[in-house]
């Protein structure tokens, strides 16, 4: 069977009941989707299947012949971040980073679906994603920023190694 | 992770699926996979033969003359704007990704959970007086959802049907987590013929009708007290039986009160 992952077509040899997550990481070496709980409870492995967010640990690959898969690697590049990635960067929405790929995929799908900066709606969209570092506030703010499309901020992508242009609240001017 | 890979059947039509299922002996049915995949990953389940339904169709919802029919492979998410009390229960299943992956048939056939109740849709379907059409030994049959729930080991669920209710009510308590888990939920529906059905999810290994409460449906307080005669409550990771015993009467009362309020 075949899978298109981030625009590249792959032939897949894993048995049909293998979770998509195992195929991506172990057979195809696509490591952006993270392996957390392997039972659908943490959100770290979330990828887009045909543009819709799915837990890759819960989807048997045999159900996906010919499907288009997008992992975090397919959202943007270091030189050209996707808006949601730029917003996460600017809002310090990532700490250890393990949940970040899943968060970004879910947030991207939310925004692509016309999601607004309504806090409750963002919380609902990210409900299945656990972060043990940030306390979620920065993540929610980042998705709100991206939803408002603060284009001037988001389109100015950062050079690799560049300090992010963020004011530290409460610091002397 | 994948030792001896099982034989996998991937039918591309309803007829092929029924044929591949046969009498169900030794067949593990894979619908959405949200319960099954972790069982495989963690080695709790080692199927010899697996029947994957992902390409079999069975994923439609139709409404005709007040009758609603749900294909067994319909995603839980498709019920979010559907008839109550099913819609409220469906919206509370796990999270967006899992609601899009998990299916109505899978939820109906979910094996009892160990640490948390499963089968959030079972209570609403019982309250709606739903019928299940299934295939298996002896061919196809259609039966009330309670008899299907009592024994579906050798049945392949195909379709769930019910009449749109004239009024409904739904009350529950959750355990907040990243997504919420349903600790206990009570569904109430009044059928077009006036029959009131009451059912609970989280009050036993699977969804259960509450006939003693139904007998007193006109008095929500009394119905709540009576409901305890119909259940065998259990402890799990979400709540103790002690807590559920105190909560069930309240939820029955609330759901019945809603039913009265919703009656036009």
PDB file of C-alpha atoms in Angstrom, chain B:
ATOM      1  CA  UNK B   1       5.287  -4.732  18.436  1.00  0.00           C
ATOM      2  CA  UNK B   2       3.724  -6.789  15.700  1.00  0.00           C
ATOM      3  CA  UNK B   3       4.604 -10.435  16.316  1.00  0.00           C
ATOM      4  CA  UNK B   4       2.686 -12.913  14.179  1.00  0.00           C
ATOM      5  CA  UNK B   5       0.597 -10.536  12.072  1.00  0.00           C
ATOM      6  CA  UNK B   6      -3.028 -11.648  11.954  1.00  0.00           C
ATOM      7  CA  UNK B   7      -4.844 -12.363   8.750  1.00  0.00           C
ATOM      8  CA  UNK B   8      -6.563  -9.112   7.824  1.00  0.00           C
ATOM      9  CA  UNK B   9      -9.788  -8.908   5.855  1.00  0.00           C
ATOM     10  CA  UNK B  10     -10.589  -5.554   4.258  1.00  0.00           C
ATOM     11  CA  UNK B  11     -14.020  -5.769   2.621  1.00  0.00           C
ATOM     12  CA  UNK B  12     -15.082  -2.971   0.295  1.00  0.00           C
ATOM     13  CA  UNK B  13     -18.851  -3.378   0.614  1.00  0.00           C
ATOM     14  CA  UNK B  14     -21.501  -4.304   3.149  1.00  0.00           C
ATOM     15  CA  UNK B  15     -22.079  -7.648   1.442  1.00  0.00           C
ATOM     16  CA  UNK B  16     -18.385  -8.490   1.520  1.00  0.00           C
ATOM     17  CA  UNK B  17     -18.177  -7.488   5.179  1.00  0.00           C
ATOM     18  CA  UNK B  18     -21.085  -9.749   6.144  1.00  0.00           C
ATOM     19  CA  UNK B  19     -19.601 -12.612   4.156  1.00  0.00           C
ATOM     20  CA  UNK B  20     -16.145 -12.127   5.667  1.00  0.00           C
ATOM     21  CA  UNK B  21     -17.620 -12.033   9.184  1.00  0.00           C
ATOM     22  CA  UNK B  22     -19.486 -15.308   8.632  1.00  0.00           C
ATOM     23  CA  UNK B  23     -20.469 -16.785  11.991  1.00  0.00           C
ATOM     24  CA  UNK B  24     -17.984 -14.488  13.727  1.00  0.00           C
ATOM     25  CA  UNK B  25     -15.885 -17.325  15.122  1.00  0.00           C
ATOM     26  CA  UNK B  26     -12.329 -16.119  15.708  1.00  0.00           C
ATOM     27  CA  UNK B  27     -12.967 -12.772  14.002  1.00  0.00           C
ATOM     28  CA  UNK B  28     -11.908  -9.515  15.646  1.00  0.00           C
ATOM     29  CA  UNK B  29     -13.827  -6.584  14.171  1.00  0.00           C
ATOM     30  CA  UNK B  30     -11.889  -3.342  13.674  1.00  0.00           C
ATOM     31  CA  UNK B  31     -14.148  -0.311  13.263  1.00  0.00           C
ATOM     32  CA  UNK B  32     -12.532   3.046  14.147  1.00  0.00           C
ATOM     33  CA  UNK B  33      -9.824   1.348  16.181  1.00  0.00           C
ATOM     34  CA  UNK B  34      -9.794   3.775  19.111  1.00  0.00           C
ATOM     35  CA  UNK B  35     -10.306   0.970  21.660  1.00  0.00           C
ATOM     36  CA  UNK B  36      -8.766  -1.851  19.669  1.00  0.00           C
ATOM     37  CA  UNK B  37      -5.442  -0.337  18.593  1.00  0.00           C
ATOM     38  CA  UNK B  38      -4.162   0.251  22.148  1.00  0.00           C
ATOM     39  CA  UNK B  39      -5.208  -3.313  23.029  1.00  0.00           C
ATOM     40  CA  UNK B  40      -3.042  -4.541  20.143  1.00  0.00           C
ATOM     41  CA  UNK B  41      -0.173  -2.175  20.894  1.00  0.00           C
ATOM     42  CA  UNK B  42      -0.014  -3.249  24.529  1.00  0.00           C
ATOM     43  CA  UNK B  43      -0.397  -6.934  23.671  1.00  0.00           C
ATOM     44  CA  UNK B  44      -3.706  -7.400  25.490  1.00  0.00           C
ATOM     45  CA  UNK B  45      -5.279  -8.726  22.313  1.00  0.00           C
ATOM     46  CA  UNK B  46      -3.778 -11.082  19.752  1.00  0.00           C
ATOM     47  CA  UNK B  47      -6.353 -11.609  17.025  1.00  0.00           C
ATOM     48  CA  UNK B  48      -6.029 -14.494  14.625  1.00  0.00           C
ATOM     49  CA  UNK B  49      -8.222 -12.857  12.024  1.00  0.00           C
ATOM     50  CA  UNK B  50      -9.136  -9.178  11.884  1.00  0.00           C
ATOM     51  CA  UNK B  51     -12.016  -7.736   9.906  1.00  0.00           C
ATOM     52  CA  UNK B  52     -11.371  -4.081   9.097  1.00  0.00           C
ATOM     53  CA  UNK B  53     -14.550  -2.205   8.236  1.00  0.00           C
ATOM     54  CA  UNK B  54     -12.955   1.066   7.136  1.00  0.00           C
ATOM     55  CA  UNK B  55     -13.799   0.555   3.460  1.00  0.00           C
ATOM     56  CA  UNK B  56     -17.115  -1.256   3.907  1.00  0.00           C
ATOM     57  CA  UNK B  57     -19.379   1.794   3.751  1.00  0.00           C
ATOM     58  CA  UNK B  58     -21.922   1.642   6.607  1.00  0.00           C
ATOM     59  CA  UNK B  59     -21.101   5.237   7.500  1.00  0.00           C
ATOM     60  CA  UNK B  60     -24.302   7.044   6.587  1.00  0.00           C
ATOM     61  CA  UNK B  61     -27.034   8.686   8.617  1.00  0.00           C
ATOM     62  CA  UNK B  62     -30.528   8.904   7.125  1.00  0.00           C
ATOM     63  CA  UNK B  63     -33.809  10.401   8.305  1.00  0.00           C
ATOM     64  CA  UNK B  64     -37.043   9.291   6.760  1.00  0.00           C
ATOM     65  CA  UNK B  65     -40.574   9.703   8.148  1.00  0.00           C
ATOM     66  CA  UNK B  66     -39.252  10.386  11.634  1.00  0.00           C
ATOM     67  CA  UNK B  67     -37.063   7.269  11.557  1.00  0.00           C
ATOM     68  CA  UNK B  68     -33.321   7.787  11.946  1.00  0.00           C
ATOM     69  CA  UNK B  69     -30.853   5.160  10.760  1.00  0.00           C
ATOM     70  CA  UNK B  70     -27.192   5.192  11.703  1.00  0.00           C
ATOM     71  CA  UNK B  71     -24.659   3.039   9.879  1.00  0.00           C
ATOM     72  CA  UNK B  72     -22.434   1.170  12.321  1.00  0.00           C
ATOM     73  CA  UNK B  73     -19.335   2.878  10.884  1.00  0.00           C
ATOM     74  CA  UNK B  74     -20.747   6.389  11.287  1.00  0.00           C
ATOM     75  CA  UNK B  75     -18.196   8.485  13.216  1.00  0.00           C
ATOM     76  CA  UNK B  76     -19.333   9.598  16.671  1.00  0.00           C
ATOM     77  CA  UNK B  77     -18.680  13.191  15.538  1.00  0.00           C
ATOM     78  CA  UNK B  78     -21.503  12.939  12.982  1.00  0.00           C
ATOM     79  CA  UNK B  79     -24.033  12.805  15.828  1.00  0.00           C
ATOM     80  CA  UNK B  80     -23.039  16.145  17.352  1.00  0.00           C
ATOM     81  CA  UNK B  81     -25.964  17.950  15.703  1.00  0.00           C
ATOM     82  CA  UNK B  82     -28.258  14.932  15.699  1.00  0.00           C
ATOM     83  CA  UNK B  83     -31.245  14.031  17.848  1.00  0.00           C
ATOM     84  CA  UNK B  84     -31.096  14.309  21.616  1.00  0.00           C
ATOM     85  CA  UNK B  85     -30.164  12.835  23.975  1.00  0.00           C
ATOM     86  CA  UNK B  86     -27.707  11.150  21.607  1.00  0.00           C
ATOM     87  CA  UNK B  87     -26.117  14.411  20.487  1.00  0.00           C
ATOM     88  CA  UNK B  88     -25.248  15.574  24.006  1.00  0.00           C
ATOM     89  CA  UNK B  89     -23.635  12.249  24.786  1.00  0.00           C
ATOM     90  CA  UNK B  90     -21.744  12.195  21.478  1.00  0.00           C
ATOM     91  CA  UNK B  91     -20.349  15.690  21.999  1.00  0.00           C
ATOM     92  CA  UNK B  92     -18.888  14.561  25.317  1.00  0.00           C
ATOM     93  CA  UNK B  93     -16.988  11.558  23.955  1.00  0.00           C
ATOM     94  CA  UNK B  94     -13.239  12.073  24.397  1.00  0.00           C
ATOM     95  CA  UNK B  95     -12.020  14.836  22.051  1.00  0.00           C
ATOM     96  CA  UNK B  96     -12.292  16.065  18.464  1.00  0.00           C
ATOM     97  CA  UNK B  97      -9.770  13.633  17.019  1.00  0.00           C
ATOM     98  CA  UNK B  98     -11.252  10.592  18.730  1.00  0.00           C
ATOM     99  CA  UNK B  99     -14.871  11.540  17.974  1.00  0.00           C
ATOM    100  CA  UNK B 100     -13.888  11.700  14.311  1.00  0.00           C
ATOM    101  CA  UNK B 101     -12.236   8.265  14.488  1.00  0.00           C
ATOM    102  CA  UNK B 102     -14.495   6.287  16.817  1.00  0.00           C
ATOM    103  CA  UNK B 103     -17.708   4.869  15.408  1.00  0.00           C
ATOM    104  CA  UNK B 104     -21.288   4.424  16.581  1.00  0.00           C
ATOM    105  CA  UNK B 105     -21.026   0.651  16.157  1.00  0.00           C
ATOM    106  CA  UNK B 106     -17.750   0.530  18.038  1.00  0.00           C
ATOM    107  CA  UNK B 107     -19.218   2.532  20.902  1.00  0.00           C
ATOM    108  CA  UNK B 108     -22.222   0.204  20.999  1.00  0.00           C
ATOM    109  CA  UNK B 109     -20.002  -2.889  21.023  1.00  0.00           C
ATOM    110  CA  UNK B 110     -17.313  -1.460  23.321  1.00  0.00           C
ATOM    111  CA  UNK B 111     -16.118  -4.020  25.843  1.00  0.00           C
ATOM    112  CA  UNK B 112     -16.636  -2.850  29.434  1.00  0.00           C
ATOM    113  CA  UNK B 113     -13.878  -0.473  30.545  1.00  0.00           C
ATOM    114  CA  UNK B 114     -11.709  -1.342  33.521  1.00  0.00           C
ATOM    115  CA  UNK B 115     -10.700   2.114  34.717  1.00  0.00           C
ATOM    116  CA  UNK B 116     -13.529   4.177  33.196  1.00  0.00           C
ATOM    117  CA  UNK B 117     -16.943   3.426  31.713  1.00  0.00           C
ATOM    118  CA  UNK B 118     -17.149   2.952  27.970  1.00  0.00           C
ATOM    119  CA  UNK B 119     -20.023   3.196  25.570  1.00  0.00           C
ATOM    120  CA  UNK B 120     -21.335   6.717  26.148  1.00  0.00           C
ATOM    121  CA  UNK B 121     -23.890   6.224  23.371  1.00  0.00           C
ATOM    122  CA  UNK B 122     -25.408   3.079  24.887  1.00  0.00           C
ATOM    123  CA  UNK B 123     -27.531   4.976  27.431  1.00  0.00           C
ATOM    124  CA  UNK B 124     -29.050   7.374  24.879  1.00  0.00           C
ATOM    125  CA  UNK B 125     -29.720   4.535  22.425  1.00  0.00           C
ATOM    126  CA  UNK B 126     -31.504   2.582  25.179  1.00  0.00           C
ATOM    127  CA  UNK B 127     -33.572   5.643  26.058  1.00  0.00           C
ATOM    128  CA  UNK B 128     -34.478   6.097  22.394  1.00  0.00           C
ATOM    129  CA  UNK B 129     -35.693   2.494  22.162  1.00  0.00           C
ATOM    130  CA  UNK B 130     -33.229   1.890  19.346  1.00  0.00           C
ATOM    131  CA  UNK B 131     -33.038  -1.341  17.376  1.00  0.00           C
ATOM    132  CA  UNK B 132     -29.854  -2.926  16.079  1.00  0.00           C
ATOM    133  CA  UNK B 133     -29.643  -4.772  12.783  1.00  0.00           C
ATOM    134  CA  UNK B 134     -26.779  -7.234  12.799  1.00  0.00           C
ATOM    135  CA  UNK B 135     -25.341 -10.177  10.891  1.00  0.00           C
ATOM    136  CA  UNK B 136     -23.986 -13.435  12.246  1.00  0.00           C
ATOM    137  CA  UNK B 137     -24.997 -17.076  12.797  1.00  0.00           C
ATOM    138  CA  UNK B 138     -28.506 -17.580  11.396  1.00  0.00           C
ATOM    139  CA  UNK B 139     -28.215 -14.536   9.141  1.00  0.00           C
ATOM    140  CA  UNK B 140     -29.401 -10.990   9.732  1.00  0.00           C
ATOM    141  CA  UNK B 141     -31.649 -10.008  12.601  1.00  0.00           C
ATOM    142  CA  UNK B 142     -33.007  -6.825  14.125  1.00  0.00           C
ATOM    143  CA  UNK B 143     -33.497  -6.597  17.874  1.00  0.00           C
ATOM    144  CA  UNK B 144     -33.874  -4.024  20.644  1.00  0.00           C
ATOM    145  CA  UNK B 145     -30.585  -2.528  21.721  1.00  0.00           C
ATOM    146  CA  UNK B 146     -30.871  -4.045  25.221  1.00  0.00           C
ATOM    147  CA  UNK B 147     -30.962  -7.582  23.887  1.00  0.00           C
ATOM    148  CA  UNK B 148     -28.095  -6.780  21.508  1.00  0.00           C
ATOM    149  CA  UNK B 149     -26.029  -5.382  24.395  1.00  0.00           C
ATOM    150  CA  UNK B 150     -26.718  -8.486  26.478  1.00  0.00           C
ATOM    151  CA  UNK B 151     -25.066 -10.746  23.895  1.00  0.00           C
ATOM    152  CA  UNK B 152     -23.360  -9.522  20.738  1.00  0.00           C
ATOM    153  CA  UNK B 153     -20.213 -11.653  20.824  1.00  0.00           C
ATOM    154  CA  UNK B 154     -21.051 -13.344  17.538  1.00  0.00           C
ATOM    155  CA  UNK B 155     -22.875 -10.434  15.897  1.00  0.00           C
ATOM    156  CA  UNK B 156     -21.635  -7.848  13.399  1.00  0.00           C
ATOM    157  CA  UNK B 157     -23.577  -4.616  14.014  1.00  0.00           C
ATOM    158  CA  UNK B 158     -24.726  -3.085  10.731  1.00  0.00           C
ATOM    159  CA  UNK B 159     -27.267  -0.404  11.515  1.00  0.00           C
ATOM    160  CA  UNK B 160     -28.945   1.276  14.465  1.00  0.00           C
ATOM    161  CA  UNK B 161     -32.398   2.757  14.011  1.00  0.00           C
ATOM    162  CA  UNK B 162     -34.849   4.677  16.192  1.00  0.00           C
ATOM    163  CA  UNK B 163     -37.749   7.056  15.931  1.00  0.00           C
ATOM    164  CA  UNK B 164     -37.122  10.692  16.621  1.00  0.00           C
ATOM    165  CA  UNK B 165     -38.350  11.252  20.196  1.00  0.00           C
ATOM    166  CA  UNK B 166     -40.989  13.832  21.086  1.00  0.00           C
ATOM    167  CA  UNK B 167     -38.949  15.040  24.075  1.00  0.00           C
ATOM    168  CA  UNK B 168     -35.712  14.189  25.810  1.00  0.00           C
ATOM    169  CA  UNK B 169     -33.479  14.897  28.781  1.00  0.00           C
ATOM    170  CA  UNK B 170     -29.831  14.231  29.595  1.00  0.00           C
ATOM    171  CA  UNK B 171     -27.778  14.794  32.724  1.00  0.00           C
ATOM    172  CA  UNK B 172     -24.307  13.682  33.633  1.00  0.00           C
ATOM    173  CA  UNK B 173     -21.287  14.151  35.840  1.00  0.00           C
ATOM    174  CA  UNK B 174     -17.829  14.320  34.304  1.00  0.00           C
ATOM    175  CA  UNK B 175     -14.343  13.784  35.531  1.00  0.00           C
ATOM    176  CA  UNK B 176     -12.285  16.562  33.942  1.00  0.00           C
ATOM    177  CA  UNK B 177      -9.020  15.465  32.366  1.00  0.00           C
ATOM    178  CA  UNK B 178      -7.330  16.685  29.189  1.00  0.00           C
ATOM    179  CA  UNK B 179     -10.657  15.659  27.793  1.00  0.00           C
ATOM    180  CA  UNK B 180     -13.574  14.823  30.020  1.00  0.00           C
ATOM    181  CA  UNK B 181     -14.595  11.315  30.972  1.00  0.00           C
ATOM    182  CA  UNK B 182     -18.235  10.541  31.644  1.00  0.00           C
ATOM    183  CA  UNK B 183     -18.509   9.241  35.186  1.00  0.00           C
ATOM    184  CA  UNK B 184     -22.250   8.706  35.106  1.00  0.00           C
ATOM    185  CA  UNK B 185     -24.935   9.878  32.682  1.00  0.00           C
ATOM    186  CA  UNK B 186     -28.703   9.499  32.529  1.00  0.00           C
ATOM    187  CA  UNK B 187     -30.663   9.712  29.279  1.00  0.00           C
ATOM    188  CA  UNK B 188     -34.425  10.087  29.036  1.00  0.00           C
ATOM    189  CA  UNK B 189     -36.602  10.098  25.922  1.00  0.00           C
ATOM    190  CA  UNK B 190     -40.330  10.117  25.287  1.00  0.00           C
ATOM    191  CA  UNK B 191     -41.288   8.199  22.174  1.00  0.00           C
ATOM    192  CA  UNK B 192     -43.998   9.357  19.790  1.00  0.00           C
ATOM    193  CA  UNK B 193     -46.405   6.875  21.440  1.00  0.00           C
ATOM    194  CA  UNK B 194     -45.773   8.476  24.849  1.00  0.00           C
ATOM    195  CA  UNK B 195     -43.496   5.744  26.253  1.00  0.00           C
ATOM    196  CA  UNK B 196     -40.797   7.199  28.495  1.00  0.00           C
ATOM    197  CA  UNK B 197     -37.521   5.285  28.590  1.00  0.00           C
ATOM    198  CA  UNK B 198     -34.718   6.012  31.040  1.00  0.00           C
ATOM    199  CA  UNK B 199     -31.200   4.602  30.841  1.00  0.00           C
ATOM    200  CA  UNK B 200     -27.796   5.133  32.406  1.00  0.00           C
ATOM    201  CA  UNK B 201     -24.194   4.968  31.229  1.00  0.00           C
ATOM    202  CA  UNK B 202     -21.528   4.427  33.891  1.00  0.00           C
ATOM    203  CA  UNK B 203     -23.811   2.492  36.245  1.00  0.00           C
ATOM    204  CA  UNK B 204     -22.458  -0.931  35.351  1.00  0.00           C
ATOM    205  CA  UNK B 205     -20.319  -2.625  32.733  1.00  0.00           C
ATOM    206  CA  UNK B 206     -22.559  -1.350  29.930  1.00  0.00           C
ATOM    207  CA  UNK B 207     -25.521   0.931  29.367  1.00  0.00           C
ATOM    208  CA  UNK B 208     -28.585  -0.126  31.368  1.00  0.00           C
ATOM    209  CA  UNK B 209     -32.329   0.604  31.264  1.00  0.00           C
ATOM    210  CA  UNK B 210     -33.877   1.821  34.515  1.00  0.00           C
ATOM    211  CA  UNK B 211     -37.361   0.223  34.490  1.00  0.00           C
ATOM    212  CA  UNK B 212     -38.095   1.012  38.149  1.00  0.00           C
ATOM    213  CA  UNK B 213     -37.452   4.679  37.443  1.00  0.00           C
ATOM    214  CA  UNK B 214     -39.556   4.502  34.275  1.00  0.00           C
ATOM    215  CA  UNK B 215     -42.476   3.183  36.340  1.00  0.00           C
ATOM    216  CA  UNK B 216     -42.405   6.435  38.342  1.00  0.00           C
ATOM    217  CA  UNK B 217     -41.427   8.771  35.506  1.00  0.00           C
ATOM    218  CA  UNK B 218     -44.160  11.221  36.473  1.00  0.00           C
ATOM    219  CA  UNK B 219     -42.405  11.939  39.780  1.00  0.00           C
ATOM    220  CA  UNK B 220     -38.731  12.792  39.163  1.00  0.00           C
ATOM    221  CA  UNK B 221     -37.782  12.544  42.866  1.00  0.00           C
ATOM    222  CA  UNK B 222     -39.359   9.127  43.314  1.00  0.00           C
ATOM    223  CA  UNK B 223     -37.955   7.945  39.979  1.00  0.00           C
ATOM    224  CA  UNK B 224     -34.478   8.923  41.109  1.00  0.00           C
ATOM    225  CA  UNK B 225     -34.766   6.877  44.292  1.00  0.00           C
ATOM    226  CA  UNK B 226     -36.268   3.935  42.414  1.00  0.00           C
ATOM    227  CA  UNK B 227     -33.442   3.864  39.874  1.00  0.00           C
ATOM    228  CA  UNK B 228     -31.044   2.382  42.403  1.00  0.00           C
ATOM    229  CA  UNK B 229     -32.973  -0.901  42.298  1.00  0.00           C
ATOM    230  CA  UNK B 230     -32.017  -1.340  38.628  1.00  0.00           C
ATOM    231  CA  UNK B 231     -28.240  -1.052  38.822  1.00  0.00           C
ATOM    232  CA  UNK B 232     -25.171  -2.784  40.185  1.00  0.00           C
ATOM    233  CA  UNK B 233     -22.816   0.100  40.768  1.00  0.00           C
ATOM    234  CA  UNK B 234     -19.061  -0.302  40.691  1.00  0.00           C
ATOM    235  CA  UNK B 235     -15.867   1.439  41.666  1.00  0.00           C
ATOM    236  CA  UNK B 236     -13.466   2.547  38.975  1.00  0.00           C
ATOM    237  CA  UNK B 237     -10.770   5.166  38.487  1.00  0.00           C
ATOM    238  CA  UNK B 238     -13.363   7.925  37.997  1.00  0.00           C
ATOM    239  CA  UNK B 239     -15.628   7.393  40.990  1.00  0.00           C
ATOM    240  CA  UNK B 240     -16.612   4.973  43.714  1.00  0.00           C
ATOM    241  CA  UNK B 241     -19.838   3.003  43.783  1.00  0.00           C
ATOM    242  CA  UNK B 242     -20.638   5.039  46.932  1.00  0.00           C
ATOM    243  CA  UNK B 243     -20.450   8.262  44.929  1.00  0.00           C
ATOM    244  CA  UNK B 244     -22.456   6.880  42.042  1.00  0.00           C
ATOM    245  CA  UNK B 245     -25.171   5.706  44.451  1.00  0.00           C
ATOM    246  CA  UNK B 246     -25.609   9.283  45.624  1.00  0.00           C
ATOM    247  CA  UNK B 247     -25.360  10.759  42.150  1.00  0.00           C
ATOM    248  CA  UNK B 248     -27.663   8.503  40.145  1.00  0.00           C
ATOM    249  CA  UNK B 249     -30.926   9.673  41.805  1.00  0.00           C
ATOM    250  CA  UNK B 250     -29.947  13.302  41.223  1.00  0.00           C
ATOM    251  CA  UNK B 251     -29.185  12.728  37.541  1.00  0.00           C
ATOM    252  CA  UNK B 252     -32.444  10.817  37.015  1.00  0.00           C
ATOM    253  CA  UNK B 253     -34.343  13.703  38.627  1.00  0.00           C
ATOM    254  CA  UNK B 254     -32.547  16.301  36.498  1.00  0.00           C
ATOM    255  CA  UNK B 255     -33.000  14.412  33.241  1.00  0.00           C
ATOM    256  CA  UNK B 256     -36.710  13.855  33.919  1.00  0.00           C
ATOM    257  CA  UNK B 257     -37.160  17.495  34.852  1.00  0.00           C
ATOM    258  CA  UNK B 258     -35.585  18.444  31.514  1.00  0.00           C
ATOM    259  CA  UNK B 259     -37.939  16.041  29.760  1.00  0.00           C
ATOM    260  CA  UNK B 260     -40.908  17.876  31.253  1.00  0.00           C
ATOM    261  CA  UNK B 261     -39.410  21.251  30.345  1.00  0.00           C
ATOM    262  CA  UNK B 262     -38.740  20.094  26.782  1.00  0.00           C
ATOM    263  CA  UNK B 263     -42.277  18.872  26.275  1.00  0.00           C
ATOM    264  CA  UNK B 264     -43.976  21.309  23.966  1.00  0.00           C
TER     265      UNK B 264
END
